[in-house]
């Protein structure tokens, strides 16, 4: 069974440019999460989809970040325009039920974003 | 303020040298505490869920325990392949529900 896949694995962009990260969750997982780890900090929650709906986007830092989940399948996270402080590793995770109840999240390997 | 603190930040053990990692939390109304393992360049991998004080879970050389203020991940006779970063997380309330709040992790290195 395929795990959570993320693309690209690493992206290097200039400040002010746009980057789109993609996540393909495990097939059948309705719950999809985005997290971010900035250098030296803990992994932080960004948002949670249930199917195609945003269940909780309270962790999104600002309106430069836009997440979508087309048809309840894959998800994209767009950063436009990127700033230096956006650098970090962006993790996508999926789960069958709500992960906050069981902790059983399946993470992708992450997309490392470097903004110069 | 609700938070999760892990200690030590880094730990180096000789193969076979048992030790414990700590995760302390200040959360009112704990809904669960979760442990993950993260290898370099990978995402976290779920290990355990603990719900109530006194609960214990085991998997190979790892045993997780929970009290009212903290959780311990005990590693018995570790092997080099146990080297990884170990993360704990608890659900914290957001404006719209609950989300996992992670500690910074403990980086464990087990040498032969």
PDB file of C-alpha atoms in Angstrom:
ATOM      1  CA  UNK A   1       0.000   0.000   0.000  1.00  0.00           C
ATOM      2  CA  UNK A   2       1.419   3.387  -0.972  1.00  0.00           C
ATOM      3  CA  UNK A   3       2.111   5.797   1.856  1.00  0.00           C
ATOM      4  CA  UNK A   4       1.674   9.539   1.910  1.00  0.00           C
ATOM      5  CA  UNK A   5       3.662  11.089  -0.897  1.00  0.00           C
ATOM      6  CA  UNK A   6       4.815  14.677  -1.131  1.00  0.00           C
ATOM      7  CA  UNK A   7       6.263  16.656  -3.992  1.00  0.00           C
ATOM      8  CA  UNK A   8       8.704  18.283  -4.382  1.00  0.00           C
ATOM      9  CA  UNK A   9      11.081  16.900  -1.797  1.00  0.00           C
ATOM     10  CA  UNK A  10      13.079  20.116  -1.882  1.00  0.00           C
ATOM     11  CA  UNK A  11      12.357  23.512  -3.370  1.00  0.00           C
ATOM     12  CA  UNK A  12      14.662  26.526  -3.428  1.00  0.00           C
ATOM     13  CA  UNK A  13      13.048  29.830  -4.426  1.00  0.00           C
ATOM     14  CA  UNK A  14      13.726  33.541  -4.207  1.00  0.00           C
ATOM     15  CA  UNK A  15      11.836  35.749  -1.821  1.00  0.00           C
ATOM     16  CA  UNK A  16       8.664  36.965  -3.500  1.00  0.00           C
ATOM     17  CA  UNK A  17       8.247  33.916  -5.715  1.00  0.00           C
ATOM     18  CA  UNK A  18       5.457  31.371  -5.509  1.00  0.00           C
ATOM     19  CA  UNK A  19       5.743  27.729  -4.570  1.00  0.00           C
ATOM     20  CA  UNK A  20       3.129  24.998  -4.611  1.00  0.00           C
ATOM     21  CA  UNK A  21       3.578  21.857  -2.547  1.00  0.00           C
ATOM     22  CA  UNK A  22       1.564  18.763  -3.271  1.00  0.00           C
ATOM     23  CA  UNK A  23       0.455  15.910  -1.048  1.00  0.00           C
ATOM     24  CA  UNK A  24      -1.139  12.619  -2.022  1.00  0.00           C
ATOM     25  CA  UNK A  25      -2.616  10.960   1.062  1.00  0.00           C
ATOM     26  CA  UNK A  26      -3.129   7.259   1.614  1.00  0.00           C
ATOM     27  CA  UNK A  27      -6.071   6.114  -0.472  1.00  0.00           C
ATOM     28  CA  UNK A  28      -9.293   6.162   1.521  1.00  0.00           C
ATOM     29  CA  UNK A  29      -8.036   8.547   4.196  1.00  0.00           C
ATOM     30  CA  UNK A  30     -10.578  11.325   4.549  1.00  0.00           C
ATOM     31  CA  UNK A  31      -8.456  13.319   6.992  1.00  0.00           C
ATOM     32  CA  UNK A  32      -5.483  15.248   5.628  1.00  0.00           C
ATOM     33  CA  UNK A  33      -3.231  17.524   7.648  1.00  0.00           C
ATOM     34  CA  UNK A  34      -0.465  19.973   6.894  1.00  0.00           C
ATOM     35  CA  UNK A  35       2.274  20.640   9.448  1.00  0.00           C
ATOM     36  CA  UNK A  36       5.446  22.687   9.288  1.00  0.00           C
ATOM     37  CA  UNK A  37       8.767  22.538  11.071  1.00  0.00           C
ATOM     38  CA  UNK A  38      10.835  25.686  11.039  1.00  0.00           C
ATOM     39  CA  UNK A  39      14.536  25.297  11.913  1.00  0.00           C
ATOM     40  CA  UNK A  40      15.027  24.855  15.639  1.00  0.00           C
ATOM     41  CA  UNK A  41      11.337  24.802  16.400  1.00  0.00           C
ATOM     42  CA  UNK A  42       8.775  22.109  16.974  1.00  0.00           C
ATOM     43  CA  UNK A  43       6.434  20.723  14.341  1.00  0.00           C
ATOM     44  CA  UNK A  44       3.443  23.047  14.125  1.00  0.00           C
ATOM     45  CA  UNK A  45      -0.080  22.382  12.881  1.00  0.00           C
ATOM     46  CA  UNK A  46      -1.220  24.359   9.846  1.00  0.00           C
ATOM     47  CA  UNK A  47      -4.580  22.961   8.826  1.00  0.00           C
ATOM     48  CA  UNK A  48      -6.870  19.958   8.608  1.00  0.00           C
ATOM     49  CA  UNK A  49      -9.089  18.779   5.768  1.00  0.00           C
ATOM     50  CA  UNK A  50     -11.916  16.321   6.045  1.00  0.00           C
ATOM     51  CA  UNK A  51     -12.470  15.174   2.490  1.00  0.00           C
ATOM     52  CA  UNK A  52     -12.507  18.429   0.486  1.00  0.00           C
ATOM     53  CA  UNK A  53     -13.585  20.673   3.366  1.00  0.00           C
ATOM     54  CA  UNK A  54     -11.290  22.699   5.603  1.00  0.00           C
ATOM     55  CA  UNK A  55     -12.092  21.484   9.098  1.00  0.00           C
ATOM     56  CA  UNK A  56      -9.561  23.661  10.896  1.00  0.00           C
ATOM     57  CA  UNK A  57      -7.182  26.203   9.404  1.00  0.00           C
ATOM     58  CA  UNK A  58      -6.319  27.943  12.648  1.00  0.00           C
ATOM     59  CA  UNK A  59      -2.611  27.208  12.239  1.00  0.00           C
ATOM     60  CA  UNK A  60      -2.155  28.928   8.887  1.00  0.00           C
ATOM     61  CA  UNK A  61       0.331  31.759   9.516  1.00  0.00           C
ATOM     62  CA  UNK A  62      -1.204  34.370   7.198  1.00  0.00           C
ATOM     63  CA  UNK A  63      -3.060  34.894   3.941  1.00  0.00           C
ATOM     64  CA  UNK A  64       0.042  34.194   1.869  1.00  0.00           C
ATOM     65  CA  UNK A  65      -0.712  30.527   2.456  1.00  0.00           C
ATOM     66  CA  UNK A  66      -3.519  28.834   0.526  1.00  0.00           C
ATOM     67  CA  UNK A  67      -4.417  25.178   0.845  1.00  0.00           C
ATOM     68  CA  UNK A  68      -6.799  23.235  -1.322  1.00  0.00           C
ATOM     69  CA  UNK A  69      -7.928  19.659  -1.562  1.00  0.00           C
ATOM     70  CA  UNK A  70      -9.447  18.911  -4.917  1.00  0.00           C
ATOM     71  CA  UNK A  71     -12.271  16.390  -4.838  1.00  0.00           C
ATOM     72  CA  UNK A  72     -11.147  15.162  -1.465  1.00  0.00           C
ATOM     73  CA  UNK A  73      -8.077  13.485  -2.921  1.00  0.00           C
ATOM     74  CA  UNK A  74      -4.688  15.183  -3.186  1.00  0.00           C
ATOM     75  CA  UNK A  75      -3.961  18.522  -1.555  1.00  0.00           C
ATOM     76  CA  UNK A  76      -1.832  21.509  -2.487  1.00  0.00           C
ATOM     77  CA  UNK A  77      -0.320  24.175  -0.301  1.00  0.00           C
ATOM     78  CA  UNK A  78       0.622  27.375  -2.100  1.00  0.00           C
ATOM     79  CA  UNK A  79       2.816  30.061  -0.642  1.00  0.00           C
ATOM     80  CA  UNK A  80       2.533  33.362  -2.493  1.00  0.00           C
ATOM     81  CA  UNK A  81       4.623  35.458  -2.197  1.00  0.00           C
ATOM     82  CA  UNK A  82       7.196  33.506  -0.234  1.00  0.00           C
ATOM     83  CA  UNK A  83       9.137  35.208   2.564  1.00  0.00           C
ATOM     84  CA  UNK A  84      12.391  34.174   4.235  1.00  0.00           C
ATOM     85  CA  UNK A  85      10.578  33.033   7.379  1.00  0.00           C
ATOM     86  CA  UNK A  86       8.587  30.510   5.337  1.00  0.00           C
ATOM     87  CA  UNK A  87      11.660  28.299   5.041  1.00  0.00           C
ATOM     88  CA  UNK A  88      11.233  24.951   6.723  1.00  0.00           C
ATOM     89  CA  UNK A  89       9.974  21.436   6.184  1.00  0.00           C
ATOM     90  CA  UNK A  90       6.312  21.063   5.319  1.00  0.00           C
ATOM     91  CA  UNK A  91       4.803  17.746   6.298  1.00  0.00           C
ATOM     92  CA  UNK A  92       1.573  16.286   5.072  1.00  0.00           C
ATOM     93  CA  UNK A  93      -0.171  13.544   7.013  1.00  0.00           C
ATOM     94  CA  UNK A  94      -3.330  11.556   6.609  1.00  0.00           C
ATOM     95  CA  UNK A  95      -5.540   9.368   8.765  1.00  0.00           C
ATOM     96  CA  UNK A  96      -8.742   7.384   8.525  1.00  0.00           C
ATOM     97  CA  UNK A  97     -10.397   8.891  11.580  1.00  0.00           C
ATOM     98  CA  UNK A  98      -9.521  12.126  13.334  1.00  0.00           C
ATOM     99  CA  UNK A  99      -5.925  11.782  14.434  1.00  0.00           C
ATOM    100  CA  UNK A 100      -6.351  13.908  17.552  1.00  0.00           C
ATOM    101  CA  UNK A 101      -8.306  11.024  19.057  1.00  0.00           C
ATOM    102  CA  UNK A 102      -5.805   8.244  18.370  1.00  0.00           C
ATOM    103  CA  UNK A 103      -2.558   9.878  17.241  1.00  0.00           C
ATOM    104  CA  UNK A 104      -2.448   7.450  14.319  1.00  0.00           C
ATOM    105  CA  UNK A 105      -1.207   9.814  11.676  1.00  0.00           C
ATOM    106  CA  UNK A 106       0.713   8.696   8.631  1.00  0.00           C
ATOM    107  CA  UNK A 107       3.243  11.302   7.589  1.00  0.00           C
ATOM    108  CA  UNK A 108       4.898  11.918   4.273  1.00  0.00           C
ATOM    109  CA  UNK A 109       8.629  12.518   4.055  1.00  0.00           C
ATOM    110  CA  UNK A 110       8.123  16.260   3.876  1.00  0.00           C
ATOM    111  CA  UNK A 111       8.851  19.025   1.401  1.00  0.00           C
ATOM    112  CA  UNK A 112      11.833  21.143   2.363  1.00  0.00           C
ATOM    113  CA  UNK A 113      11.343  24.777   1.344  1.00  0.00           C
ATOM    114  CA  UNK A 114      14.271  27.164   1.232  1.00  0.00           C
ATOM    115  CA  UNK A 115      13.508  30.820   0.545  1.00  0.00           C
ATOM    116  CA  UNK A 116      16.558  32.921  -0.369  1.00  0.00           C
TER     117      UNK A 116
ATOM    118  CA  UNK B   1      -0.177  28.298  28.511  1.00  0.00           C
ATOM    119  CA  UNK B   2      -0.531  24.739  27.307  1.00  0.00           C
ATOM    120  CA  UNK B   3       2.742  23.254  26.177  1.00  0.00           C
ATOM    121  CA  UNK B   4       4.780  20.127  25.630  1.00  0.00           C
ATOM    122  CA  UNK B   5       8.437  19.960  26.713  1.00  0.00           C
ATOM    123  CA  UNK B   6      10.824  17.134  25.939  1.00  0.00           C
ATOM    124  CA  UNK B   7      14.120  16.362  27.618  1.00  0.00           C
ATOM    125  CA  UNK B   8      16.928  15.861  27.069  1.00  0.00           C
ATOM    126  CA  UNK B   9      17.314  17.543  23.683  1.00  0.00           C
ATOM    127  CA  UNK B  10      19.929  14.977  22.730  1.00  0.00           C
ATOM    128  CA  UNK B  11      21.057  11.695  24.222  1.00  0.00           C
ATOM    129  CA  UNK B  12      23.971   9.472  23.325  1.00  0.00           C
ATOM    130  CA  UNK B  13      23.946   5.887  24.556  1.00  0.00           C
ATOM    131  CA  UNK B  14      26.179   2.901  24.153  1.00  0.00           C
ATOM    132  CA  UNK B  15      24.504  -0.144  22.687  1.00  0.00           C
ATOM    133  CA  UNK B  16      22.821  -1.982  25.544  1.00  0.00           C
ATOM    134  CA  UNK B  17      22.749   1.068  27.841  1.00  0.00           C
ATOM    135  CA  UNK B  18      19.141   1.576  28.919  1.00  0.00           C
ATOM    136  CA  UNK B  19      17.702   5.048  29.525  1.00  0.00           C
ATOM    137  CA  UNK B  20      14.514   7.118  29.482  1.00  0.00           C
ATOM    138  CA  UNK B  21      13.262  10.097  27.543  1.00  0.00           C
ATOM    139  CA  UNK B  22      10.888  12.576  29.144  1.00  0.00           C
ATOM    140  CA  UNK B  23       7.857  14.431  27.830  1.00  0.00           C
ATOM    141  CA  UNK B  24       6.210  16.813  30.261  1.00  0.00           C
ATOM    142  CA  UNK B  25       2.977  18.567  29.458  1.00  0.00           C
ATOM    143  CA  UNK B  26       0.851  21.311  30.884  1.00  0.00           C
ATOM    144  CA  UNK B  27      -2.563  20.608  29.445  1.00  0.00           C
ATOM    145  CA  UNK B  28      -5.850  20.704  31.254  1.00  0.00           C
ATOM    146  CA  UNK B  29      -8.024  17.754  30.412  1.00  0.00           C
ATOM    147  CA  UNK B  30      -5.553  15.502  28.586  1.00  0.00           C
ATOM    148  CA  UNK B  31      -7.204  13.788  25.620  1.00  0.00           C
ATOM    149  CA  UNK B  32      -4.250  11.545  24.909  1.00  0.00           C
ATOM    150  CA  UNK B  33      -0.469  11.595  24.556  1.00  0.00           C
ATOM    151  CA  UNK B  34       1.231  10.223  21.483  1.00  0.00           C
ATOM    152  CA  UNK B  35       4.815   9.156  20.755  1.00  0.00           C
ATOM    153  CA  UNK B  36       6.451   9.178  17.345  1.00  0.00           C
ATOM    154  CA  UNK B  37       9.809   8.219  15.931  1.00  0.00           C
ATOM    155  CA  UNK B  38      11.405  10.312  13.195  1.00  0.00           C
ATOM    156  CA  UNK B  39      14.383   9.211  11.135  1.00  0.00           C
ATOM    157  CA  UNK B  40      16.499  11.780   9.244  1.00  0.00           C
ATOM    158  CA  UNK B  41      14.804  12.914   6.053  1.00  0.00           C
ATOM    159  CA  UNK B  42      11.574  11.136   6.933  1.00  0.00           C
ATOM    160  CA  UNK B  43       8.275  12.098   8.477  1.00  0.00           C
ATOM    161  CA  UNK B  44       7.309  11.077  12.012  1.00  0.00           C
ATOM    162  CA  UNK B  45       6.172   7.493  12.455  1.00  0.00           C
ATOM    163  CA  UNK B  46       3.473   6.740  15.008  1.00  0.00           C
ATOM    164  CA  UNK B  47       4.535   4.574  17.961  1.00  0.00           C
ATOM    165  CA  UNK B  48       2.123   4.752  20.908  1.00  0.00           C
ATOM    166  CA  UNK B  49      -1.027   6.303  22.292  1.00  0.00           C
ATOM    167  CA  UNK B  50      -1.534   6.753  26.038  1.00  0.00           C
ATOM    168  CA  UNK B  51      -4.801   8.015  27.474  1.00  0.00           C
ATOM    169  CA  UNK B  52      -4.684   7.847  31.253  1.00  0.00           C
ATOM    170  CA  UNK B  53      -2.213   7.998  34.131  1.00  0.00           C
ATOM    171  CA  UNK B  54      -0.754   4.607  34.899  1.00  0.00           C
ATOM    172  CA  UNK B  55      -1.154   3.333  31.368  1.00  0.00           C
ATOM    173  CA  UNK B  56       1.804   1.602  29.714  1.00  0.00           C
ATOM    174  CA  UNK B  57       2.456   0.500  26.129  1.00  0.00           C
ATOM    175  CA  UNK B  58       5.339  -1.625  24.830  1.00  0.00           C
ATOM    176  CA  UNK B  59       6.902  -2.303  21.471  1.00  0.00           C
ATOM    177  CA  UNK B  60      10.136  -4.252  21.199  1.00  0.00           C
ATOM    178  CA  UNK B  61      12.717  -2.345  23.274  1.00  0.00           C
ATOM    179  CA  UNK B  62      10.448   0.647  23.863  1.00  0.00           C
ATOM    180  CA  UNK B  63       7.998   1.163  26.698  1.00  0.00           C
ATOM    181  CA  UNK B  64       5.908   4.298  27.129  1.00  0.00           C
ATOM    182  CA  UNK B  65       4.375   5.287  30.452  1.00  0.00           C
ATOM    183  CA  UNK B  66       2.107   8.133  31.506  1.00  0.00           C
ATOM    184  CA  UNK B  67       1.589  10.078  34.719  1.00  0.00           C
ATOM    185  CA  UNK B  68      -0.595  13.107  35.350  1.00  0.00           C
ATOM    186  CA  UNK B  69       2.207  15.484  34.392  1.00  0.00           C
ATOM    187  CA  UNK B  70       4.578  13.609  32.126  1.00  0.00           C
ATOM    188  CA  UNK B  71       5.298  10.621  29.973  1.00  0.00           C
ATOM    189  CA  UNK B  72       8.449   8.555  29.754  1.00  0.00           C
ATOM    190  CA  UNK B  73       9.759   6.557  26.850  1.00  0.00           C
ATOM    191  CA  UNK B  74      11.980   3.872  28.302  1.00  0.00           C
ATOM    192  CA  UNK B  75      14.510   2.269  25.984  1.00  0.00           C
ATOM    193  CA  UNK B  76      15.841  -1.067  27.197  1.00  0.00           C
ATOM    194  CA  UNK B  77      19.133  -2.379  25.838  1.00  0.00           C
ATOM    195  CA  UNK B  78      19.041  -0.104  22.798  1.00  0.00           C
ATOM    196  CA  UNK B  79      20.591  -0.988  19.474  1.00  0.00           C
ATOM    197  CA  UNK B  80      22.099   1.361  16.868  1.00  0.00           C
ATOM    198  CA  UNK B  81      18.926   1.051  14.790  1.00  0.00           C
ATOM    199  CA  UNK B  82      17.013   2.749  17.607  1.00  0.00           C
ATOM    200  CA  UNK B  83      18.874   5.962  16.763  1.00  0.00           C
ATOM    201  CA  UNK B  84      16.270   8.556  15.749  1.00  0.00           C
ATOM    202  CA  UNK B  85      14.453  11.608  17.023  1.00  0.00           C
ATOM    203  CA  UNK B  86      11.584  10.748  19.347  1.00  0.00           C
ATOM    204  CA  UNK B  87       8.658  13.141  19.467  1.00  0.00           C
ATOM    205  CA  UNK B  88       5.697  13.371  21.760  1.00  0.00           C
ATOM    206  CA  UNK B  89       2.472  15.222  21.025  1.00  0.00           C
ATOM    207  CA  UNK B  90      -0.807  16.070  22.738  1.00  0.00           C
ATOM    208  CA  UNK B  91      -4.095  17.381  21.308  1.00  0.00           C
ATOM    209  CA  UNK B  92      -4.629  21.049  22.111  1.00  0.00           C
ATOM    210  CA  UNK B  93      -7.738  23.057  21.478  1.00  0.00           C
ATOM    211  CA  UNK B  94      -7.723  25.442  18.533  1.00  0.00           C
ATOM    212  CA  UNK B  95     -10.363  27.921  17.421  1.00  0.00           C
ATOM    213  CA  UNK B  96     -12.051  25.199  15.412  1.00  0.00           C
ATOM    214  CA  UNK B  97     -11.356  21.974  17.239  1.00  0.00           C
ATOM    215  CA  UNK B  98      -8.227  20.154  18.342  1.00  0.00           C
ATOM    216  CA  UNK B  99      -4.804  19.793  16.766  1.00  0.00           C
ATOM    217  CA  UNK B 100      -1.687  17.875  17.732  1.00  0.00           C
ATOM    218  CA  UNK B 101       0.906  19.946  19.574  1.00  0.00           C
ATOM    219  CA  UNK B 102       4.403  18.482  19.286  1.00  0.00           C
ATOM    220  CA  UNK B 103       7.429  18.806  21.521  1.00  0.00           C
ATOM    221  CA  UNK B 104      10.806  19.609  19.968  1.00  0.00           C
ATOM    222  CA  UNK B 105      11.916  16.010  20.309  1.00  0.00           C
ATOM    223  CA  UNK B 106      14.844  14.105  21.755  1.00  0.00           C
ATOM    224  CA  UNK B 107      17.576  13.132  19.327  1.00  0.00           C
ATOM    225  CA  UNK B 108      18.862   9.698  20.332  1.00  0.00           C
ATOM    226  CA  UNK B 109      22.149   8.272  19.103  1.00  0.00           C
ATOM    227  CA  UNK B 110      23.043   4.703  19.996  1.00  0.00           C
ATOM    228  CA  UNK B 111      26.644   3.760  19.273  1.00  0.00           C
ATOM    229  CA  UNK B 112      27.946   0.193  18.829  1.00  0.00           C
TER     230      UNK B 112
END
